[in-house]
CSV table of C-alpha atoms and ligand atoms in Angstrom, one decimal:
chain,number,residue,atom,x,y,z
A,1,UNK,CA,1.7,-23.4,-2.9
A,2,UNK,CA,0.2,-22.7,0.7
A,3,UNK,CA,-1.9,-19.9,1.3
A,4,UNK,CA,-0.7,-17.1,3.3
A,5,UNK,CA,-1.7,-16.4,6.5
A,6,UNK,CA,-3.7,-12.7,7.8
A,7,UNK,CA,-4.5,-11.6,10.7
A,8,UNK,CA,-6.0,-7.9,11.7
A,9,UNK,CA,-5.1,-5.6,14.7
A,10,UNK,CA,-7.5,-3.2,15.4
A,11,UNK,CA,-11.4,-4.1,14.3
A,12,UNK,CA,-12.8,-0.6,13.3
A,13,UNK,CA,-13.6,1.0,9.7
A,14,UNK,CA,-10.3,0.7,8.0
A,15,UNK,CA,-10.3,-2.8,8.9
A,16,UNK,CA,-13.5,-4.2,8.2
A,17,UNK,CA,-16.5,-1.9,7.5
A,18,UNK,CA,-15.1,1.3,5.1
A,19,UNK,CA,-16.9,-0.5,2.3
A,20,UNK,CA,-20.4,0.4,3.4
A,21,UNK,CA,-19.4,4.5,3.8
A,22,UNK,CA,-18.4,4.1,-0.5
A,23,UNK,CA,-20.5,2.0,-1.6
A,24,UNK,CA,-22.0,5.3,-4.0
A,25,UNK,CA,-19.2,6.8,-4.3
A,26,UNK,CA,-17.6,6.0,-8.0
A,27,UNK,CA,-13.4,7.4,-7.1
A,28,UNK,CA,-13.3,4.6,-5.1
A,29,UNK,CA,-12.8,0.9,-6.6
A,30,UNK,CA,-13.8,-1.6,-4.0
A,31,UNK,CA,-12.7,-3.2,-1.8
A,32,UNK,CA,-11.4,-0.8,0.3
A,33,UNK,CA,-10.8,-2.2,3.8
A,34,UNK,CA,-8.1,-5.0,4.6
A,35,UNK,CA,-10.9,-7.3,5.3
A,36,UNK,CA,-12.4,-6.7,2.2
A,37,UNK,CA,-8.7,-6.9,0.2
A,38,UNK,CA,-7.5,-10.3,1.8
A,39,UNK,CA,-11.4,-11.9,0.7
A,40,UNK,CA,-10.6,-11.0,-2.6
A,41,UNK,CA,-7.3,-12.1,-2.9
A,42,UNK,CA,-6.8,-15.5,-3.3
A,43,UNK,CA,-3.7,-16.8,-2.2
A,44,UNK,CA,-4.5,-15.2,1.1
A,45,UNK,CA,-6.6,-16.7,4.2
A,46,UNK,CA,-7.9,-14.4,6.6
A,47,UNK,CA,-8.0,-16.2,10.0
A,48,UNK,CA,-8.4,-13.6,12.9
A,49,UNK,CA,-9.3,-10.1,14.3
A,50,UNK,CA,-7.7,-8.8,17.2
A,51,UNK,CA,-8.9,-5.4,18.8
A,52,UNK,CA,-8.8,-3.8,22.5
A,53,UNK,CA,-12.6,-4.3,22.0
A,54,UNK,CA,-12.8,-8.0,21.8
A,55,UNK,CA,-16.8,-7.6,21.1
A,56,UNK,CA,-15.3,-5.4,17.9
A,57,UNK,CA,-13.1,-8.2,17.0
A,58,UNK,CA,-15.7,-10.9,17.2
A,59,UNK,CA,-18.1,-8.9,14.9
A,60,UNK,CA,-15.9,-8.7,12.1
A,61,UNK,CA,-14.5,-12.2,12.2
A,62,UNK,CA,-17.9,-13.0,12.0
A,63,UNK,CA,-18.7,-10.6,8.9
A,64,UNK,CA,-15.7,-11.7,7.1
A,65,UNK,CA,-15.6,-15.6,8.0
A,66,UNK,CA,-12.2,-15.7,10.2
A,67,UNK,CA,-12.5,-18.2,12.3
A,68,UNK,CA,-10.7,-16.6,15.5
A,69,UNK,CA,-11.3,-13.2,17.3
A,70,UNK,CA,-8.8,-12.3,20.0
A,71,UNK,CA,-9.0,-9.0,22.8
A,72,UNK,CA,-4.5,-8.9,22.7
A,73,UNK,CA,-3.0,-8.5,19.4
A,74,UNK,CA,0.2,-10.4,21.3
A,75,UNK,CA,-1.8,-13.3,22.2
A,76,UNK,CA,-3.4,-13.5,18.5
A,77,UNK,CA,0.1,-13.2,16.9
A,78,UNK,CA,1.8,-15.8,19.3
A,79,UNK,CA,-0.9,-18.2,18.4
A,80,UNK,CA,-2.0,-17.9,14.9
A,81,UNK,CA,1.7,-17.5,13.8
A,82,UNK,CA,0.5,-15.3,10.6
A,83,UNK,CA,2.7,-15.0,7.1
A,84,UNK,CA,0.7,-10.9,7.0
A,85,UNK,CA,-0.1,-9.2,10.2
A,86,UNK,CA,-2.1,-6.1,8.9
A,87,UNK,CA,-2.1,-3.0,11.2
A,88,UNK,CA,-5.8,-0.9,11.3
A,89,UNK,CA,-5.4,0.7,14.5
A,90,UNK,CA,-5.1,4.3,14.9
A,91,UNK,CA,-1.7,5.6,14.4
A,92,UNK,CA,-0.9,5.8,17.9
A,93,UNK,CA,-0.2,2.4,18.3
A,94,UNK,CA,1.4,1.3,14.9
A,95,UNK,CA,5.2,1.3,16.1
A,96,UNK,CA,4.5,-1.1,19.1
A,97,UNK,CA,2.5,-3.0,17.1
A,98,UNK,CA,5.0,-3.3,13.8
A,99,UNK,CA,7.8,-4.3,16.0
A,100,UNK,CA,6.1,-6.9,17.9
A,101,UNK,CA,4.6,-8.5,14.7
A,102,UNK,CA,8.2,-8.3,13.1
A,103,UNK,CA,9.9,-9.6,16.0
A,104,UNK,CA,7.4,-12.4,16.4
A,105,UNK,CA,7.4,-14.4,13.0
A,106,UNK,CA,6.0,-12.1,10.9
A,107,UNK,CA,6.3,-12.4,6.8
A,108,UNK,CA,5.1,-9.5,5.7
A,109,UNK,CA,3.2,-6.3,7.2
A,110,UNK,CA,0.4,-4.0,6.0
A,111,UNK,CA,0.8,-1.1,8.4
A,112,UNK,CA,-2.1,1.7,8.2
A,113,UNK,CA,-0.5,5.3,7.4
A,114,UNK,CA,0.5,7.8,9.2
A,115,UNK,CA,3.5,5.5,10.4
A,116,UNK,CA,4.1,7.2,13.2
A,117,UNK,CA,3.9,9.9,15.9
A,118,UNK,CA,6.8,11.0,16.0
A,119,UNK,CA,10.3,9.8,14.2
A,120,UNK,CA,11.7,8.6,16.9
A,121,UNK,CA,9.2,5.7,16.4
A,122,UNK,CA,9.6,5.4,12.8
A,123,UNK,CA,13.7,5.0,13.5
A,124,UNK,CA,12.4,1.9,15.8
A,125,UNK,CA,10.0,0.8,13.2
A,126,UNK,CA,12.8,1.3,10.1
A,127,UNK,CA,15.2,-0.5,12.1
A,128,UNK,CA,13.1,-3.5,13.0
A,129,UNK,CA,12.2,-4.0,9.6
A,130,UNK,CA,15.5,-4.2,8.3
A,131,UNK,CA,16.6,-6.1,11.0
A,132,UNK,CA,14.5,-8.5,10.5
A,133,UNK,CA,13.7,-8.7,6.7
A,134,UNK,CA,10.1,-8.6,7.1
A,135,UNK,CA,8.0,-7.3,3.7
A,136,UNK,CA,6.0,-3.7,4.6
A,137,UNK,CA,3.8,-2.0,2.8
A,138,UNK,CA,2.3,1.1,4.2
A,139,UNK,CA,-1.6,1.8,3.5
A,140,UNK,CA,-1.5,5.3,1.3
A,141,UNK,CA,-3.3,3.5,-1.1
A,142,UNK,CA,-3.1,6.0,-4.3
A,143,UNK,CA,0.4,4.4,-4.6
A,144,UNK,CA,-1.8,1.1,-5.7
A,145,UNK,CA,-3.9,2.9,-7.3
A,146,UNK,CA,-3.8,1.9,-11.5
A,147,UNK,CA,-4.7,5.7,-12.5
A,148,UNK,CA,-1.6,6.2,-10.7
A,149,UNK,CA,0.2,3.6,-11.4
A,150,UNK,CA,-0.1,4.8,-15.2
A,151,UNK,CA,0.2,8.4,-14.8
A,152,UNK,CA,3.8,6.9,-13.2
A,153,UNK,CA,4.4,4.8,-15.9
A,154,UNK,CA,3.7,8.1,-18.4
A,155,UNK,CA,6.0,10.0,-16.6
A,156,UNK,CA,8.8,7.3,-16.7
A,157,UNK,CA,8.7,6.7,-20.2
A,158,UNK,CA,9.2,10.3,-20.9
A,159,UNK,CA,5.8,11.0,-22.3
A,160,UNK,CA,5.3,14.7,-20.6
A,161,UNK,CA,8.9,15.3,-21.2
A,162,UNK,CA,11.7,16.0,-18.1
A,163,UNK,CA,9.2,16.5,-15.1
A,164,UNK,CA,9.7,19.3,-13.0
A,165,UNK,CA,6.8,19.3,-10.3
A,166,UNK,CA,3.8,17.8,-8.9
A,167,UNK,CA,1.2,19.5,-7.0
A,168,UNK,CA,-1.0,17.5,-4.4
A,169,UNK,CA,-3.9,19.5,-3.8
A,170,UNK,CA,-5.8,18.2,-0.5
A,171,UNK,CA,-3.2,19.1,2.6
A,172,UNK,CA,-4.6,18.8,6.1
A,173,UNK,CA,-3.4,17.3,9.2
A,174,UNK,CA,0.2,15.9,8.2
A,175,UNK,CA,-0.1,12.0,9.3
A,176,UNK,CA,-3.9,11.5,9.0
A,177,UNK,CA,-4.1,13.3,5.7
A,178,UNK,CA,-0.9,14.6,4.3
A,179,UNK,CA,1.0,11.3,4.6
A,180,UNK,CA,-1.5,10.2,1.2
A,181,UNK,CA,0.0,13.5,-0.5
A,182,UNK,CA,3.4,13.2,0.2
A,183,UNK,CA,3.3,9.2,-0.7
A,184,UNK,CA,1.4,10.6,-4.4
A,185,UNK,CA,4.8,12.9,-5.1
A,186,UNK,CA,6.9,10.7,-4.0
A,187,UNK,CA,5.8,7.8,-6.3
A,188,UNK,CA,5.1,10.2,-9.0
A,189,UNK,CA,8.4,11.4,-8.9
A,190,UNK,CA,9.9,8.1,-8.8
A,191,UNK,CA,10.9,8.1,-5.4
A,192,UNK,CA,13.8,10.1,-4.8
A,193,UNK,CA,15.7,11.4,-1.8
A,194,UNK,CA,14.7,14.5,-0.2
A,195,UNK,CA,17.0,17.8,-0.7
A,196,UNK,CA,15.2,20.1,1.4
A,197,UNK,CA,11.3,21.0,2.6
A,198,UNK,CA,10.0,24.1,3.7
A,199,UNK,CA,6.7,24.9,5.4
A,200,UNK,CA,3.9,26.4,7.2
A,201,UNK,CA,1.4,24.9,10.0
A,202,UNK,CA,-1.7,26.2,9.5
A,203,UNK,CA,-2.8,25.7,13.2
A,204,UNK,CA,-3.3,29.0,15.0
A,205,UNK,CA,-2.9,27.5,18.8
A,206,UNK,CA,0.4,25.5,18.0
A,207,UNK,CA,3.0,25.8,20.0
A,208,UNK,CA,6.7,25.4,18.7
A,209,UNK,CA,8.0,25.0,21.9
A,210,UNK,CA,6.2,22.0,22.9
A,211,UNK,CA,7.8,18.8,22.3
A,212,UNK,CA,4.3,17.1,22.2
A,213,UNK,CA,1.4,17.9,20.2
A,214,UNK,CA,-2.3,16.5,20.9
A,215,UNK,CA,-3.3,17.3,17.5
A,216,UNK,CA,-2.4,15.9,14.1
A,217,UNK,CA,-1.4,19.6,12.7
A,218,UNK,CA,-1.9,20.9,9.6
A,219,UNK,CA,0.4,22.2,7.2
A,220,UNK,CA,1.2,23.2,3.5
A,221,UNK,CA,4.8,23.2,2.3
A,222,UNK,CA,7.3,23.1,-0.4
A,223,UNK,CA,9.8,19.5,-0.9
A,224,UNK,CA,12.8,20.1,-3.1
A,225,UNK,CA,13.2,16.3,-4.4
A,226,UNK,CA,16.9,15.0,-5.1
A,227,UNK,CA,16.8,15.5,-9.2
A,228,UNK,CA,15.7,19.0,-9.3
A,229,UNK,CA,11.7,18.3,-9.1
A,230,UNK,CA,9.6,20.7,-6.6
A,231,UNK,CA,6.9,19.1,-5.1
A,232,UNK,CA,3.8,21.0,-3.5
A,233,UNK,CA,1.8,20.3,-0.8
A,234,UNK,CA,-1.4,22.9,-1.2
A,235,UNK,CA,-4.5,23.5,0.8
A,236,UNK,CA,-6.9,25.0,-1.9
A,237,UNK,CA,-10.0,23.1,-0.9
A,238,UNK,CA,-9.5,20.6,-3.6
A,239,UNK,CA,-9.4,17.3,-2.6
A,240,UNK,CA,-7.2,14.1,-3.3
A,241,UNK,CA,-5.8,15.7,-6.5
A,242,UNK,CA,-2.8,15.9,-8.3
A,243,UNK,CA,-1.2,17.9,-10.9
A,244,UNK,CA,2.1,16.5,-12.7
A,245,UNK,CA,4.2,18.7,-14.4
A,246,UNK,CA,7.2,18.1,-17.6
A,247,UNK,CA,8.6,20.2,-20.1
A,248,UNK,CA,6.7,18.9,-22.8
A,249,UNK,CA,3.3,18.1,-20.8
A,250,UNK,CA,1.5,17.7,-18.3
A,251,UNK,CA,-1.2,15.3,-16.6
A,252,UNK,CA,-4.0,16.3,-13.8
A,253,UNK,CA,-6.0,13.8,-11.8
A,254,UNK,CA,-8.9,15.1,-10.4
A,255,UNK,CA,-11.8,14.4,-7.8
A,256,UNK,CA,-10.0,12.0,-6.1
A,257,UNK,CA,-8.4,10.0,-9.3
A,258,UNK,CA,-11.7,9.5,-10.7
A,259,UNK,CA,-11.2,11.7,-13.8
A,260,UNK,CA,-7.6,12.0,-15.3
A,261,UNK,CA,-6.3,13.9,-18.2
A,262,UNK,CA,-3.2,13.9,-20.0
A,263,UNK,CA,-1.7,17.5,-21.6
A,264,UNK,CA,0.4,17.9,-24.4
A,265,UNK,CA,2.7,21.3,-24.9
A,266,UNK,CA,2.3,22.3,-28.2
A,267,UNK,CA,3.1,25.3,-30.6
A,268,UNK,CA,0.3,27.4,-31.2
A,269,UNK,CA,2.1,29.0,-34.2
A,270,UNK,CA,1.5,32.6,-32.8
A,271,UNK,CA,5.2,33.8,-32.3
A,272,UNK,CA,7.1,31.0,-29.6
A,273,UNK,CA,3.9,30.6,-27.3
A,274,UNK,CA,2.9,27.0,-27.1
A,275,UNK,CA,-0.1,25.6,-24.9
A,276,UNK,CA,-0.9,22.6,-22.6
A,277,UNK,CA,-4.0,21.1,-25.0
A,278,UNK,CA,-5.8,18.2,-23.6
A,279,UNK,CA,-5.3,14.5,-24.7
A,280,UNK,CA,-6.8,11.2,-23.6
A,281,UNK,CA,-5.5,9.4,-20.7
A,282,UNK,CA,-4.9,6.0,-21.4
A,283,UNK,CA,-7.4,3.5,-20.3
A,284,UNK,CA,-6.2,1.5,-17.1
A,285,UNK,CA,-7.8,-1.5,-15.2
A,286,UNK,CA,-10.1,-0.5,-12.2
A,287,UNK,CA,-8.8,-2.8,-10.0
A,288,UNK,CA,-8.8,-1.9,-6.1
A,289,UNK,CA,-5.6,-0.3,-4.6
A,290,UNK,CA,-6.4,-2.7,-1.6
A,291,UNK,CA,-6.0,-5.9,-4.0
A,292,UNK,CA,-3.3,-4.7,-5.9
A,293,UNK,CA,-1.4,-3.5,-2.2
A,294,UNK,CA,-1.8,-7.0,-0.8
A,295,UNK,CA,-0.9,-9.0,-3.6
A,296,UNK,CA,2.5,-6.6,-3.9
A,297,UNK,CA,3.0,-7.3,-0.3
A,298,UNK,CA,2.1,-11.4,-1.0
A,299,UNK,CA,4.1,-10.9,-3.6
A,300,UNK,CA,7.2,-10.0,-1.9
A,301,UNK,CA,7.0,-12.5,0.3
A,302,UNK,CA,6.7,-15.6,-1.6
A,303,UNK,CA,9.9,-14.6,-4.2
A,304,UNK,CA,11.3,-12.5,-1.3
A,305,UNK,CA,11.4,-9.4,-3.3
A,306,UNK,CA,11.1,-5.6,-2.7
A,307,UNK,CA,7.5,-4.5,-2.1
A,308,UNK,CA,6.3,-1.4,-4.0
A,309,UNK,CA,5.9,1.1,-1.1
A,310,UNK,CA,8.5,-0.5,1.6
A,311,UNK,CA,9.5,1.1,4.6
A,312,UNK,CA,12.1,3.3,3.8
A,313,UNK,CA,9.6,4.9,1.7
A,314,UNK,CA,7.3,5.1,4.0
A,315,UNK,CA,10.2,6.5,6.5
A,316,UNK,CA,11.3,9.2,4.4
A,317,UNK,CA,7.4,10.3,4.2
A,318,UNK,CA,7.1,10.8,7.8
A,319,UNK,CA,10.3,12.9,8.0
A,320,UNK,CA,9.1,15.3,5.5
A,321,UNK,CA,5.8,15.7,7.5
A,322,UNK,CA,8.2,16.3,10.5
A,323,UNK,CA,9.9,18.6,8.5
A,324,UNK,CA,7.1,20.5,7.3
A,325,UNK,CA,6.4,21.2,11.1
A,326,UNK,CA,10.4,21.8,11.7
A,327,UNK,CA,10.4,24.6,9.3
A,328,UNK,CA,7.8,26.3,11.0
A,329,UNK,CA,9.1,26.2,14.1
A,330,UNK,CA,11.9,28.0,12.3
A,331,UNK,CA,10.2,31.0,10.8
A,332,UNK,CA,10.0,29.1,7.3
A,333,UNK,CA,13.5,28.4,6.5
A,334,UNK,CA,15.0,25.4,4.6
A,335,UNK,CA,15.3,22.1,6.6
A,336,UNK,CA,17.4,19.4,5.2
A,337,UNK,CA,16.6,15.7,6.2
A,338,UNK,CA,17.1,13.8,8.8
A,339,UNK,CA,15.9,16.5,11.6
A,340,UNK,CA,17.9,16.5,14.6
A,341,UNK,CA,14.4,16.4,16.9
A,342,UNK,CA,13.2,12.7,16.8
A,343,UNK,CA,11.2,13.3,19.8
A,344,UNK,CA,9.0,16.0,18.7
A,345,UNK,CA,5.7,13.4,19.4
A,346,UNK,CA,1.9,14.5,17.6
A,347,UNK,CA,-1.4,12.5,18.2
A,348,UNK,CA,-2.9,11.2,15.0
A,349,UNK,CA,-6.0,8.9,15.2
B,401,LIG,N1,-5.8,4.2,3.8
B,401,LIG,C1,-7.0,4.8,4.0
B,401,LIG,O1,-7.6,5.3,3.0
B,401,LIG,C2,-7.6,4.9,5.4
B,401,LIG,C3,-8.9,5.2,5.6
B,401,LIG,C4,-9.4,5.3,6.9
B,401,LIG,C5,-8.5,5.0,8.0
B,401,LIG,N2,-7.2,4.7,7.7
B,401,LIG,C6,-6.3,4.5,8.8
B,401,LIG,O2,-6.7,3.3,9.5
B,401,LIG,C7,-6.3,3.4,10.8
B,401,LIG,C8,-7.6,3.1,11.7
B,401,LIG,O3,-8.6,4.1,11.3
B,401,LIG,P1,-10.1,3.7,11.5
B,401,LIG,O4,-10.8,4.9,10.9
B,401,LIG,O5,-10.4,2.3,11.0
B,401,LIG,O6,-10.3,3.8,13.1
B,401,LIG,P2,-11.4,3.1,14.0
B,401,LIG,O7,-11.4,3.9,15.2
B,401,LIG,O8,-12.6,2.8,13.3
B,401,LIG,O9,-10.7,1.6,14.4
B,401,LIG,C9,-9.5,1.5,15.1
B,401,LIG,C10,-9.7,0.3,16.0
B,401,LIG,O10,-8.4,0.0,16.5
B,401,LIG,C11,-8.6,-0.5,17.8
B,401,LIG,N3,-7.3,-0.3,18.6
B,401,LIG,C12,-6.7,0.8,19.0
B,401,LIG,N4,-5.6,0.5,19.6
B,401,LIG,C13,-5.5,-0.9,19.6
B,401,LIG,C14,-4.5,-1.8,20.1
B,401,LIG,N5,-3.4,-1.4,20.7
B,401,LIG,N6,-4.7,-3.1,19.8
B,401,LIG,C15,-5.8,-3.5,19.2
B,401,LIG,N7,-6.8,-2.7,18.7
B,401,LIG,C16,-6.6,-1.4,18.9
B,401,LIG,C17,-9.7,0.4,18.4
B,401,LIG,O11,-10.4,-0.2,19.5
B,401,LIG,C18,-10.6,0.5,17.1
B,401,LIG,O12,-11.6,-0.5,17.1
B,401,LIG,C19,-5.7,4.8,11.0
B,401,LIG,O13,-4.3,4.7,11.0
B,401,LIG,C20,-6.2,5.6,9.9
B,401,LIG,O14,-5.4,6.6,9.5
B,401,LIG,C21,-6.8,4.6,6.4
């Protein structure tokens, strides 16, 4: 079989040179960028760079051996014809760019998170896709991550008993930030539909009156999933963690998904009081989030399957960010997906 195709739009960290800022860091399995994932994958050829900084695009083809370097994602797209056009620009520009790759030939797309600035692009973006049938996959990586993937696997299989929340500790800015949070309980949970969210922005100069935001806010909040399990969204100064919650157990991941443990509810024999005593996680593969992302998304494409993330996933993520900000504007009450406001637009870079 042929190799697949890449190309990169935008030529910055995420694309090319997040590597070098982990490199001592042990949560993070490597590689880490796009550039990094397609060179390791090997049913993949990267063959071009695109960025608005043609200079920027030119150093990383050269770093990562792809042959071509263009200033105009449009012009690299039209003339490399890619299989995977993979999006690392800021999140400003990921709608234009998602519907010009999937209206121009594009296979498959690896689209940076958040998806959008506001829903009103994600609508544009979810349509496309469909429209077109091109495979997505949206870059909040802990969803390819195999600590994850086997806490998910635990959970299916019944091993903590009926779950009944997850808590993401880490919430900040709702695109930038959030989007990885709201991806983990969503995936944790087995990706149900929303029933309702309600929240709090945590920035004191926003305005709910505005229909445009230059700042990707903050916010903590509560999402009711379809099922009856309660995902949280806390700001406790923990970071990247997650805490999953059944009737009979119970597993934690902490400091970033580097350490895991797995809890079992058990009697204590003192009256009906039982405890949450710690057991050993199972051992999982440290294989990169990035490879295991890419070769989902190659994956798809080459038995035209469903991806792992998708868009519709990664649709429903950006509306319960919206809605976090919805409630707020609403003194905190209950908001039911889809939000009537579309428009609403926030900056996230
Ligand atoms: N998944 C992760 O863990 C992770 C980590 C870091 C960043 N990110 C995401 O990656 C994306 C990029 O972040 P970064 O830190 O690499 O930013 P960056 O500023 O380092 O790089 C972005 C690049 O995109 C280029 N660009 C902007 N608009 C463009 C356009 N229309 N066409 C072509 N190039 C364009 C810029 O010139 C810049 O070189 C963001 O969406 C961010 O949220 C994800």
């Amino acid at each position: 079989m042929s190799k697949l195709k890449a190309v990169i739009v935008g030529a910055g960290r995420m694309a090319g040179t997040i590597d070098d800022e982990c490199v001592d860091y042990p949560a993070m399995i490597l590689p880490f960028s796009h550039a990094a994932g397609y060179t390791a994958v090997d049913d993949v050829d990267l063959v071009a760079f695109a960025d608005l900084d043609e200079t920027k695009a030119q150093a990383l083809a050269s770093r990562w051996g792809a042959p071509r370097a263009y200033g105009d994602y449009r012009q690299m797209i039209e003339t490399e014809k890619p299989d995977i056009v993979s999006i690392a620009t800021p999140c400003t520009a990921h709608a234009e760019i998602v519907i010009f790759a999937a209206e121009h030939g594009a296979r498959g797309i690896y689209c940076e998170k958040g998806l959008a600035c506001s829903l009103a692009e994600a609508d544009a973006m979810r349509e496309t896709v469909h429209r077109t049938g091109v495979k997505f996959n949206m870059g909040t990586l802990r969803r390819w991550h195999p600590g994850m993937i086997k806490a998910r696997e635990l959970v299916a299989a019944g091993e903590i008993g009926q779950l009944r929340s997850v808590i993401t500790y880490g919430s900040s800015s709702m695109l930038h930030s959030n989007s990885h949070y709201i991806d983990g309980l969503l995936y944790l949970s087995g990706d149900p539909e929303v029933d309702w969210v309600q929240g709090t922005v945590l920035n004191a100069d926003f305005d709910p009156a505005a229909d445009r935001c230059d700042t990707d806010l903050s916010g903590i909040g509560t999402v009711m999933l379809s099922g009856g399990v309660y995902g949280y969204l806390l700001n406790t100064g923990l970071v990247a963690e997650f805490e999953i919650t059944g009737s009979e157990g119970a597993i934690r991941a902490r400091n970033n998904l580097l350490h895991w443990d797995l809890r079992k509810l058990e009697p204590t024999g003192h009256r009906s009081i039982a405890e949450f005593n710690v057991r050993q996680f199972p051992y999982y593969e440290r294989i990169s989030p990035t490879v295991n992302l890419i070769r989902d998304l190659a994956h798809a494409i080459e038995t035209d399957g469903e991806t792992r993330g998708g868009i519709e996933i990664a649709h429903r993520n950006t509306e319960i960010a919206f809605a976090v900000i919805e409630s707020h504007r609403r003194d905190g009450a209950r908001v039911t997906p889809p939000l009537d406001n579309r428009n609403f637009w926030m900056d996230s870079r």
